[in-house]
Short mmCIF file of N, CA and C in Angstrom, two decimals:
data_model
loop_
_atom_site.label_atom_id
_atom_site.label_comp_id
_atom_site.label_asym_id
_atom_site.label_seq_id
_atom_site.Cartn_x
_atom_site.Cartn_y
_atom_site.Cartn_z
N UNK A 1 153.02 20.24 44.95
CA UNK A 1 153.65 19.55 46.08
C UNK A 1 153.38 20.36 47.34
N UNK A 2 152.69 19.75 48.26
CA UNK A 2 152.33 20.46 49.49
C UNK A 2 152.88 19.79 50.74
N UNK A 3 153.12 18.48 50.65
CA UNK A 3 153.43 17.72 51.85
C UNK A 3 154.39 16.58 51.53
N UNK A 4 155.33 16.32 52.43
CA UNK A 4 156.21 15.16 52.32
C UNK A 4 156.17 14.46 53.66
N UNK A 5 156.01 13.13 53.62
CA UNK A 5 156.02 12.33 54.84
C UNK A 5 157.27 11.45 54.84
N UNK A 6 157.91 11.37 55.99
CA UNK A 6 159.12 10.55 56.13
C UNK A 6 158.94 9.65 57.35
N UNK A 7 159.25 8.37 57.18
CA UNK A 7 159.20 7.43 58.28
C UNK A 7 160.52 6.67 58.32
N UNK A 8 161.02 6.40 59.51
CA UNK A 8 162.25 5.63 59.66
C UNK A 8 161.97 4.14 59.75
N UNK A 9 160.69 3.77 59.77
CA UNK A 9 160.33 2.36 59.86
C UNK A 9 159.97 1.92 61.26
N UNK A 10 159.93 2.85 62.19
CA UNK A 10 159.60 2.54 63.58
C UNK A 10 158.20 3.01 63.95
N UNK A 11 157.27 2.90 63.00
CA UNK A 11 155.90 3.37 63.19
C UNK A 11 155.83 4.87 63.46
N UNK A 12 156.85 5.60 63.02
CA UNK A 12 156.90 7.04 63.20
C UNK A 12 156.62 7.72 61.87
N UNK A 13 156.26 8.99 61.91
CA UNK A 13 156.07 9.74 60.69
C UNK A 13 156.37 11.20 60.96
N UNK A 14 157.25 11.75 60.14
CA UNK A 14 157.56 13.18 60.20
C UNK A 14 156.91 13.82 58.99
N UNK A 15 156.07 14.80 59.24
CA UNK A 15 155.33 15.44 58.16
C UNK A 15 155.93 16.83 57.91
N UNK A 16 156.27 17.06 56.65
CA UNK A 16 156.86 18.34 56.25
C UNK A 16 155.88 19.05 55.32
N UNK A 17 155.37 20.20 55.78
CA UNK A 17 154.53 21.03 54.92
C UNK A 17 155.44 22.02 54.24
N UNK A 18 155.40 22.03 52.91
CA UNK A 18 156.33 22.84 52.14
C UNK A 18 155.81 24.25 51.90
N UNK A 19 156.75 25.18 51.81
CA UNK A 19 156.43 26.57 51.45
C UNK A 19 156.26 26.60 49.93
N UNK A 20 155.03 26.70 49.48
CA UNK A 20 154.75 26.61 48.05
C UNK A 20 155.11 27.88 47.29
N UNK A 21 155.54 28.91 47.98
CA UNK A 21 155.94 30.14 47.28
C UNK A 21 157.36 30.02 46.72
N UNK A 22 158.23 29.27 47.43
CA UNK A 22 159.61 29.19 46.94
C UNK A 22 160.20 27.77 46.93
N UNK A 23 159.53 26.83 47.52
CA UNK A 23 159.97 25.43 47.52
C UNK A 23 161.43 25.25 47.92
N UNK A 24 161.85 25.97 48.93
CA UNK A 24 163.21 25.76 49.44
C UNK A 24 163.13 24.80 50.62
N UNK A 25 163.73 23.65 50.46
CA UNK A 25 163.75 22.63 51.51
C UNK A 25 165.09 21.92 51.42
N UNK A 26 166.17 22.69 51.67
CA UNK A 26 167.51 22.16 51.42
C UNK A 26 167.84 20.94 52.27
N UNK A 27 167.34 20.85 53.49
CA UNK A 27 167.62 19.66 54.31
C UNK A 27 166.90 18.43 53.76
N UNK A 28 165.68 18.63 53.28
CA UNK A 28 164.95 17.53 52.66
C UNK A 28 165.64 17.09 51.38
N UNK A 29 166.05 18.03 50.55
CA UNK A 29 166.76 17.70 49.31
C UNK A 29 168.05 16.95 49.62
N UNK A 30 168.73 17.36 50.66
CA UNK A 30 169.99 16.69 51.06
C UNK A 30 169.72 15.20 51.38
N UNK A 31 168.62 14.92 52.07
CA UNK A 31 168.26 13.53 52.39
C UNK A 31 167.87 12.78 51.11
N UNK A 32 167.06 13.42 50.28
CA UNK A 32 166.61 12.78 49.04
C UNK A 32 167.78 12.43 48.12
N UNK A 33 168.80 13.26 48.09
CA UNK A 33 169.93 13.04 47.21
C UNK A 33 171.05 12.22 47.84
N UNK A 34 170.90 11.87 49.10
CA UNK A 34 171.91 11.07 49.81
C UNK A 34 171.78 9.61 49.39
N UNK A 35 172.77 9.11 48.67
CA UNK A 35 172.70 7.73 48.17
C UNK A 35 172.88 6.69 49.27
N UNK A 36 173.29 7.10 50.47
CA UNK A 36 173.43 6.13 51.56
C UNK A 36 172.11 5.93 52.32
N UNK A 37 171.11 6.73 52.02
CA UNK A 37 169.81 6.62 52.69
C UNK A 37 168.80 6.05 51.69
N UNK A 38 168.20 4.90 52.02
CA UNK A 38 167.20 4.28 51.15
C UNK A 38 165.87 5.04 51.31
N UNK A 39 165.29 5.43 50.17
CA UNK A 39 164.00 6.09 50.16
C UNK A 39 162.97 5.12 49.61
N UNK A 40 161.96 4.81 50.41
CA UNK A 40 160.92 3.87 50.01
C UNK A 40 159.68 4.67 49.63
N UNK A 41 159.18 4.40 48.43
CA UNK A 41 157.98 5.06 47.92
C UNK A 41 156.97 3.99 47.52
N UNK A 42 155.73 4.39 47.43
CA UNK A 42 154.75 3.60 46.72
C UNK A 42 154.36 4.43 45.51
N UNK A 43 154.68 3.92 44.34
CA UNK A 43 154.56 4.61 43.06
C UNK A 43 155.60 5.73 42.98
N UNK A 44 156.85 5.31 43.07
CA UNK A 44 157.99 6.23 43.04
C UNK A 44 158.04 7.05 41.76
N UNK A 45 157.58 6.50 40.66
CA UNK A 45 157.62 7.23 39.39
C UNK A 45 156.95 8.59 39.53
N UNK A 46 155.80 8.64 40.14
CA UNK A 46 155.08 9.90 40.32
C UNK A 46 155.77 10.77 41.36
N UNK A 47 156.06 10.21 42.53
CA UNK A 47 156.63 11.00 43.63
C UNK A 47 157.99 11.59 43.26
N UNK A 48 158.83 10.80 42.62
CA UNK A 48 160.16 11.28 42.25
C UNK A 48 160.05 12.40 41.20
N UNK A 49 159.10 12.26 40.29
CA UNK A 49 158.89 13.32 39.29
C UNK A 49 158.46 14.63 39.95
N UNK A 50 157.55 14.54 40.90
CA UNK A 50 157.07 15.74 41.60
C UNK A 50 158.21 16.37 42.41
N UNK A 51 158.98 15.55 43.10
CA UNK A 51 160.11 16.07 43.88
C UNK A 51 161.17 16.72 42.98
N UNK A 52 161.40 16.12 41.83
CA UNK A 52 162.37 16.67 40.90
C UNK A 52 161.86 17.99 40.31
N UNK A 53 160.59 18.02 39.96
CA UNK A 53 160.01 19.23 39.36
C UNK A 53 160.00 20.41 40.34
N UNK A 54 159.50 20.19 41.54
CA UNK A 54 159.32 21.30 42.47
C UNK A 54 160.56 21.60 43.32
N UNK A 55 161.27 20.57 43.76
CA UNK A 55 162.44 20.79 44.63
C UNK A 55 163.76 20.70 43.89
N UNK A 56 163.72 20.34 42.61
CA UNK A 56 164.93 20.14 41.80
C UNK A 56 165.83 19.08 42.42
N UNK A 57 165.21 18.12 43.11
CA UNK A 57 165.95 17.05 43.79
C UNK A 57 166.16 15.88 42.85
N UNK A 58 167.37 15.36 42.85
CA UNK A 58 167.69 14.16 42.10
C UNK A 58 167.72 13.00 43.11
N UNK A 59 166.58 12.36 43.27
CA UNK A 59 166.42 11.35 44.32
C UNK A 59 167.27 10.13 44.01
N UNK A 60 168.00 9.68 45.00
CA UNK A 60 168.89 8.53 44.85
C UNK A 60 168.49 7.41 45.81
N UNK A 61 168.89 6.19 45.47
CA UNK A 61 168.66 5.01 46.30
C UNK A 61 167.17 4.81 46.58
N UNK A 62 166.45 4.56 45.51
CA UNK A 62 164.99 4.47 45.54
C UNK A 62 164.54 3.00 45.63
N UNK A 63 163.48 2.78 46.39
CA UNK A 63 162.78 1.50 46.42
C UNK A 63 161.31 1.81 46.19
N UNK A 64 160.68 1.09 45.28
CA UNK A 64 159.27 1.33 44.98
C UNK A 64 158.45 0.08 45.29
N UNK A 65 157.55 0.19 46.25
CA UNK A 65 156.73 -0.97 46.61
C UNK A 65 155.74 -1.34 45.50
N UNK A 66 155.33 -0.37 44.69
CA UNK A 66 154.41 -0.67 43.58
C UNK A 66 155.11 -1.50 42.51
N UNK A 67 156.33 -1.10 42.14
CA UNK A 67 157.09 -1.87 41.15
C UNK A 67 157.42 -3.25 41.71
N UNK A 68 157.83 -3.31 42.96
CA UNK A 68 158.13 -4.60 43.59
C UNK A 68 156.90 -5.50 43.56
N UNK A 69 155.75 -4.93 43.86
CA UNK A 69 154.51 -5.70 43.85
C UNK A 69 154.19 -6.22 42.46
N UNK A 70 154.33 -5.37 41.45
CA UNK A 70 154.01 -5.79 40.08
C UNK A 70 154.93 -6.90 39.58
N UNK A 71 156.16 -6.90 40.05
CA UNK A 71 157.12 -7.92 39.61
C UNK A 71 156.97 -9.20 40.45
N UNK A 72 156.71 -9.05 41.74
CA UNK A 72 156.62 -10.21 42.63
C UNK A 72 155.23 -10.85 42.63
N UNK A 73 154.19 -10.04 42.53
CA UNK A 73 152.81 -10.52 42.69
C UNK A 73 152.08 -10.57 41.34
N UNK A 74 152.57 -11.40 40.44
CA UNK A 74 151.98 -11.48 39.10
C UNK A 74 150.62 -12.18 39.11
N UNK A 75 150.21 -12.70 40.24
CA UNK A 75 148.92 -13.40 40.35
C UNK A 75 147.74 -12.44 40.51
N UNK A 76 148.01 -11.12 40.57
CA UNK A 76 146.96 -10.15 40.79
C UNK A 76 147.22 -8.88 39.99
N UNK A 77 146.17 -8.09 39.81
CA UNK A 77 146.34 -6.77 39.21
C UNK A 77 146.10 -5.68 40.26
N UNK A 78 146.05 -6.07 41.52
CA UNK A 78 145.82 -5.12 42.62
C UNK A 78 147.15 -4.77 43.28
N UNK A 79 147.70 -3.62 42.87
CA UNK A 79 149.01 -3.21 43.37
C UNK A 79 148.96 -1.87 44.09
N UNK A 80 147.77 -1.39 44.39
CA UNK A 80 147.64 -0.15 45.14
C UNK A 80 148.09 -0.35 46.58
N UNK A 81 148.44 0.75 47.23
CA UNK A 81 148.93 0.67 48.61
C UNK A 81 147.90 0.02 49.53
N UNK A 82 146.66 0.41 49.42
CA UNK A 82 145.59 -0.15 50.26
C UNK A 82 145.52 -1.66 50.10
N UNK A 83 145.57 -2.14 48.84
CA UNK A 83 145.51 -3.58 48.58
C UNK A 83 146.73 -4.31 49.14
N UNK A 84 147.90 -3.71 48.96
CA UNK A 84 149.13 -4.34 49.47
C UNK A 84 149.12 -4.45 50.99
N UNK A 85 148.77 -3.36 51.65
CA UNK A 85 148.74 -3.36 53.12
C UNK A 85 147.73 -4.38 53.63
N UNK A 86 146.58 -4.46 52.97
CA UNK A 86 145.53 -5.42 53.38
C UNK A 86 146.03 -6.85 53.23
N UNK A 87 146.60 -7.19 52.06
CA UNK A 87 147.04 -8.56 51.82
C UNK A 87 148.27 -8.95 52.63
N UNK A 88 149.26 -8.07 52.64
CA UNK A 88 150.56 -8.45 53.22
C UNK A 88 150.63 -8.21 54.73
N UNK A 89 150.02 -7.14 55.21
CA UNK A 89 150.12 -6.80 56.63
C UNK A 89 148.83 -7.11 57.38
N UNK A 90 147.71 -7.20 56.65
CA UNK A 90 146.45 -7.54 57.28
C UNK A 90 145.71 -6.36 57.89
N UNK A 91 146.04 -5.15 57.42
CA UNK A 91 145.39 -3.94 57.94
C UNK A 91 144.60 -3.29 56.82
N UNK A 92 143.37 -2.91 57.13
CA UNK A 92 142.51 -2.26 56.15
C UNK A 92 142.66 -0.75 56.30
N UNK A 93 143.37 -0.14 55.36
CA UNK A 93 143.63 1.31 55.43
C UNK A 93 142.39 2.09 55.02
N UNK A 94 142.15 3.19 55.72
CA UNK A 94 141.06 4.09 55.38
C UNK A 94 141.64 5.17 54.45
N UNK A 95 141.16 5.22 53.22
CA UNK A 95 141.68 6.18 52.24
C UNK A 95 140.73 7.36 52.04
N UNK A 96 139.81 7.58 52.97
CA UNK A 96 138.80 8.63 52.83
C UNK A 96 139.40 10.02 52.69
N UNK A 97 140.53 10.28 53.31
CA UNK A 97 141.13 11.63 53.29
C UNK A 97 142.03 11.85 52.07
N UNK A 98 142.18 10.87 51.23
CA UNK A 98 143.09 10.96 50.09
C UNK A 98 142.81 12.18 49.22
N UNK A 99 141.57 12.52 49.01
CA UNK A 99 141.20 13.63 48.13
C UNK A 99 140.82 14.89 48.89
N UNK A 100 141.34 15.07 50.07
CA UNK A 100 141.03 16.28 50.84
C UNK A 100 141.95 17.44 50.44
N UNK A 101 141.75 18.59 51.02
CA UNK A 101 142.51 19.80 50.68
C UNK A 101 143.88 19.78 51.36
N UNK A 102 144.87 19.24 50.65
CA UNK A 102 146.22 19.13 51.20
C UNK A 102 146.98 20.45 51.10
N UNK A 103 146.43 21.43 50.41
CA UNK A 103 147.06 22.74 50.29
C UNK A 103 146.63 23.71 51.37
N UNK A 104 145.78 23.26 52.28
CA UNK A 104 145.32 24.13 53.37
C UNK A 104 146.50 24.55 54.25
N UNK A 105 146.41 25.74 54.80
CA UNK A 105 147.50 26.23 55.66
C UNK A 105 147.65 25.36 56.90
N UNK A 106 146.54 24.93 57.46
CA UNK A 106 146.57 24.06 58.64
C UNK A 106 145.83 22.76 58.30
N UNK A 107 146.50 21.64 58.47
CA UNK A 107 145.89 20.35 58.19
C UNK A 107 145.07 19.89 59.38
N UNK A 108 143.99 19.15 59.10
CA UNK A 108 143.15 18.61 60.17
C UNK A 108 143.84 17.40 60.80
N UNK A 109 143.37 17.01 61.97
CA UNK A 109 143.91 15.82 62.63
C UNK A 109 143.70 14.58 61.75
N UNK A 110 142.55 14.52 61.07
CA UNK A 110 142.27 13.38 60.18
C UNK A 110 143.27 13.34 59.02
N UNK A 111 143.61 14.51 58.47
CA UNK A 111 144.58 14.56 57.38
C UNK A 111 145.96 14.12 57.88
N UNK A 112 146.36 14.59 59.03
CA UNK A 112 147.67 14.23 59.60
C UNK A 112 147.75 12.73 59.84
N UNK A 113 146.68 12.17 60.40
CA UNK A 113 146.65 10.72 60.66
C UNK A 113 146.72 9.95 59.34
N UNK A 114 145.97 10.40 58.35
CA UNK A 114 146.00 9.74 57.04
C UNK A 114 147.40 9.82 56.43
N UNK A 115 148.00 10.99 56.46
CA UNK A 115 149.34 11.18 55.89
C UNK A 115 150.34 10.25 56.55
N UNK A 116 150.23 10.08 57.86
CA UNK A 116 151.15 9.20 58.57
C UNK A 116 150.93 7.74 58.18
N UNK A 117 149.67 7.31 58.10
CA UNK A 117 149.43 5.90 57.77
C UNK A 117 149.78 5.61 56.32
N UNK A 118 149.91 6.63 55.51
CA UNK A 118 150.28 6.43 54.11
C UNK A 118 151.73 6.00 53.96
N UNK A 119 152.57 6.16 54.99
CA UNK A 119 153.98 5.79 54.87
C UNK A 119 154.47 4.81 55.93
N UNK A 120 153.77 4.67 57.04
CA UNK A 120 154.34 3.85 58.13
C UNK A 120 154.44 2.37 57.81
N UNK A 121 153.74 1.89 56.81
CA UNK A 121 153.80 0.47 56.46
C UNK A 121 154.82 0.16 55.36
N UNK A 122 155.43 1.17 54.79
CA UNK A 122 156.31 0.95 53.64
C UNK A 122 157.52 0.07 53.95
N UNK A 123 158.12 0.24 55.13
CA UNK A 123 159.29 -0.58 55.48
C UNK A 123 158.91 -2.06 55.60
N UNK A 124 157.77 -2.32 56.22
CA UNK A 124 157.31 -3.70 56.38
C UNK A 124 156.94 -4.30 55.01
N UNK A 125 156.31 -3.50 54.15
CA UNK A 125 155.99 -3.97 52.80
C UNK A 125 157.26 -4.32 52.04
N UNK A 126 158.27 -3.46 52.14
CA UNK A 126 159.56 -3.71 51.46
C UNK A 126 160.14 -5.05 51.90
N UNK A 127 160.13 -5.29 53.18
CA UNK A 127 160.69 -6.54 53.71
C UNK A 127 159.95 -7.76 53.16
N UNK A 128 158.63 -7.70 53.16
CA UNK A 128 157.84 -8.84 52.69
C UNK A 128 157.91 -8.99 51.16
N UNK A 129 157.89 -7.87 50.45
CA UNK A 129 158.00 -7.94 48.99
C UNK A 129 159.37 -8.47 48.57
N UNK A 130 160.42 -8.10 49.30
CA UNK A 130 161.75 -8.65 49.01
C UNK A 130 161.76 -10.17 49.15
N UNK A 131 161.08 -10.69 50.16
CA UNK A 131 161.00 -12.15 50.32
C UNK A 131 160.35 -12.78 49.09
N UNK A 132 159.29 -12.15 48.60
CA UNK A 132 158.59 -12.67 47.42
C UNK A 132 159.48 -12.58 46.18
N UNK A 133 160.17 -11.45 46.02
CA UNK A 133 161.05 -11.28 44.87
C UNK A 133 162.16 -12.33 44.87
N UNK A 134 162.72 -12.59 46.02
CA UNK A 134 163.76 -13.61 46.13
C UNK A 134 163.19 -14.99 45.84
N UNK A 135 162.03 -15.30 46.44
CA UNK A 135 161.39 -16.59 46.22
C UNK A 135 161.09 -16.83 44.74
N UNK A 136 160.66 -15.80 44.04
CA UNK A 136 160.30 -15.93 42.63
C UNK A 136 161.50 -15.70 41.69
N UNK A 137 162.67 -15.49 42.28
CA UNK A 137 163.90 -15.26 41.52
C UNK A 137 163.76 -14.04 40.58
N UNK A 138 163.20 -12.94 41.13
CA UNK A 138 162.95 -11.75 40.33
C UNK A 138 163.64 -10.49 40.90
N UNK A 139 164.50 -10.66 41.86
CA UNK A 139 165.16 -9.51 42.48
C UNK A 139 166.03 -8.76 41.48
N UNK A 140 166.75 -9.48 40.64
CA UNK A 140 167.60 -8.83 39.64
C UNK A 140 166.77 -7.98 38.68
N UNK A 141 165.66 -8.53 38.22
CA UNK A 141 164.76 -7.79 37.34
C UNK A 141 164.23 -6.54 38.02
N UNK A 142 163.83 -6.67 39.27
CA UNK A 142 163.35 -5.53 40.05
C UNK A 142 164.43 -4.45 40.16
N UNK A 143 165.64 -4.84 40.50
CA UNK A 143 166.74 -3.87 40.63
C UNK A 143 167.04 -3.15 39.32
N UNK A 144 166.92 -3.86 38.21
CA UNK A 144 167.11 -3.22 36.90
C UNK A 144 166.02 -2.18 36.64
N UNK A 145 164.81 -2.48 37.06
CA UNK A 145 163.72 -1.50 36.91
C UNK A 145 164.00 -0.25 37.74
N UNK A 146 164.51 -0.44 38.94
CA UNK A 146 164.82 0.71 39.80
C UNK A 146 165.92 1.57 39.20
N UNK A 147 166.89 0.94 38.55
CA UNK A 147 167.97 1.70 37.90
C UNK A 147 167.43 2.56 36.77
N UNK A 148 166.37 2.11 36.11
CA UNK A 148 165.78 2.84 35.00
C UNK A 148 164.79 3.92 35.46
N UNK A 149 164.40 3.88 36.70
CA UNK A 149 163.33 4.75 37.20
C UNK A 149 163.59 6.23 36.96
N UNK A 150 164.78 6.71 37.26
CA UNK A 150 165.06 8.14 37.06
C UNK A 150 165.00 8.52 35.58
N UNK A 151 165.39 7.61 34.69
CA UNK A 151 165.26 7.87 33.26
C UNK A 151 163.78 7.94 32.88
N UNK A 152 162.97 7.04 33.44
CA UNK A 152 161.53 7.06 33.17
C UNK A 152 160.92 8.38 33.65
N UNK A 153 161.37 8.85 34.81
CA UNK A 153 160.90 10.14 35.35
C UNK A 153 161.29 11.27 34.40
N UNK A 154 162.53 11.25 33.90
CA UNK A 154 162.96 12.29 32.96
C UNK A 154 162.10 12.28 31.69
N UNK A 155 161.74 11.10 31.21
CA UNK A 155 160.85 11.00 30.05
C UNK A 155 159.48 11.61 30.37
N UNK A 156 158.97 11.31 31.55
CA UNK A 156 157.68 11.89 31.98
C UNK A 156 157.75 13.40 32.04
N UNK A 157 158.81 13.91 32.64
CA UNK A 157 158.95 15.36 32.78
C UNK A 157 159.19 16.05 31.44
N UNK A 158 159.73 15.31 30.47
CA UNK A 158 159.92 15.86 29.13
C UNK A 158 158.65 15.69 28.28
N UNK A 159 157.60 15.17 28.91
CA UNK A 159 156.28 15.04 28.30
C UNK A 159 156.21 14.01 27.18
N UNK A 160 157.00 12.93 27.29
CA UNK A 160 156.91 11.84 26.33
C UNK A 160 155.67 11.01 26.68
N UNK A 161 154.68 11.06 25.85
CA UNK A 161 153.44 10.33 26.10
C UNK A 161 153.41 9.00 25.36
N UNK A 162 154.34 8.81 24.44
CA UNK A 162 154.37 7.56 23.68
C UNK A 162 155.30 6.56 24.35
N UNK A 163 155.11 5.30 24.05
CA UNK A 163 156.00 4.25 24.53
C UNK A 163 157.23 4.25 23.61
N UNK A 164 158.35 4.72 24.11
CA UNK A 164 159.54 4.83 23.28
C UNK A 164 160.07 3.49 22.80
N UNK A 165 159.63 2.39 23.43
CA UNK A 165 160.08 1.06 23.04
C UNK A 165 159.13 0.38 22.07
N UNK A 166 158.02 1.02 21.75
CA UNK A 166 157.06 0.38 20.85
C UNK A 166 157.59 0.42 19.42
N UNK A 167 157.07 -0.47 18.59
CA UNK A 167 157.51 -0.60 17.20
C UNK A 167 157.02 0.56 16.35
#
């Protein structure tokens, strides 16, 4: 874990570079654990696991655009952030910096711009995906998945590689 991006939904982005020697980020953990603040992720399963592992944060009040997409958009198998932003918002995201050196002491301007665009569309995606979930009468199913998310993360962190629900 090297970087956390936070957006309030106003096309803003606050980038937090973490101290990888001790991972003390008590103000960030306080926000993550605050159940009155909605945290929007794309692929929350991974992000929440990383935050729990490195920051010991128990993230509360989670919304996952990837899960919402998979439940609302059953007509496609394209649920990546780039695909969602392209279809729903009409913007073609440049993902060229995705595999760059995020552990560098100083990030490049291109990395900072990429990190910001990786989160600034999440609020708008949530709004549009919620409309789809309501239209398809799948909001209850989506909310049940979100309630299970922290348990799924605990299974991942406990290294369960099998499907515990399989026969």
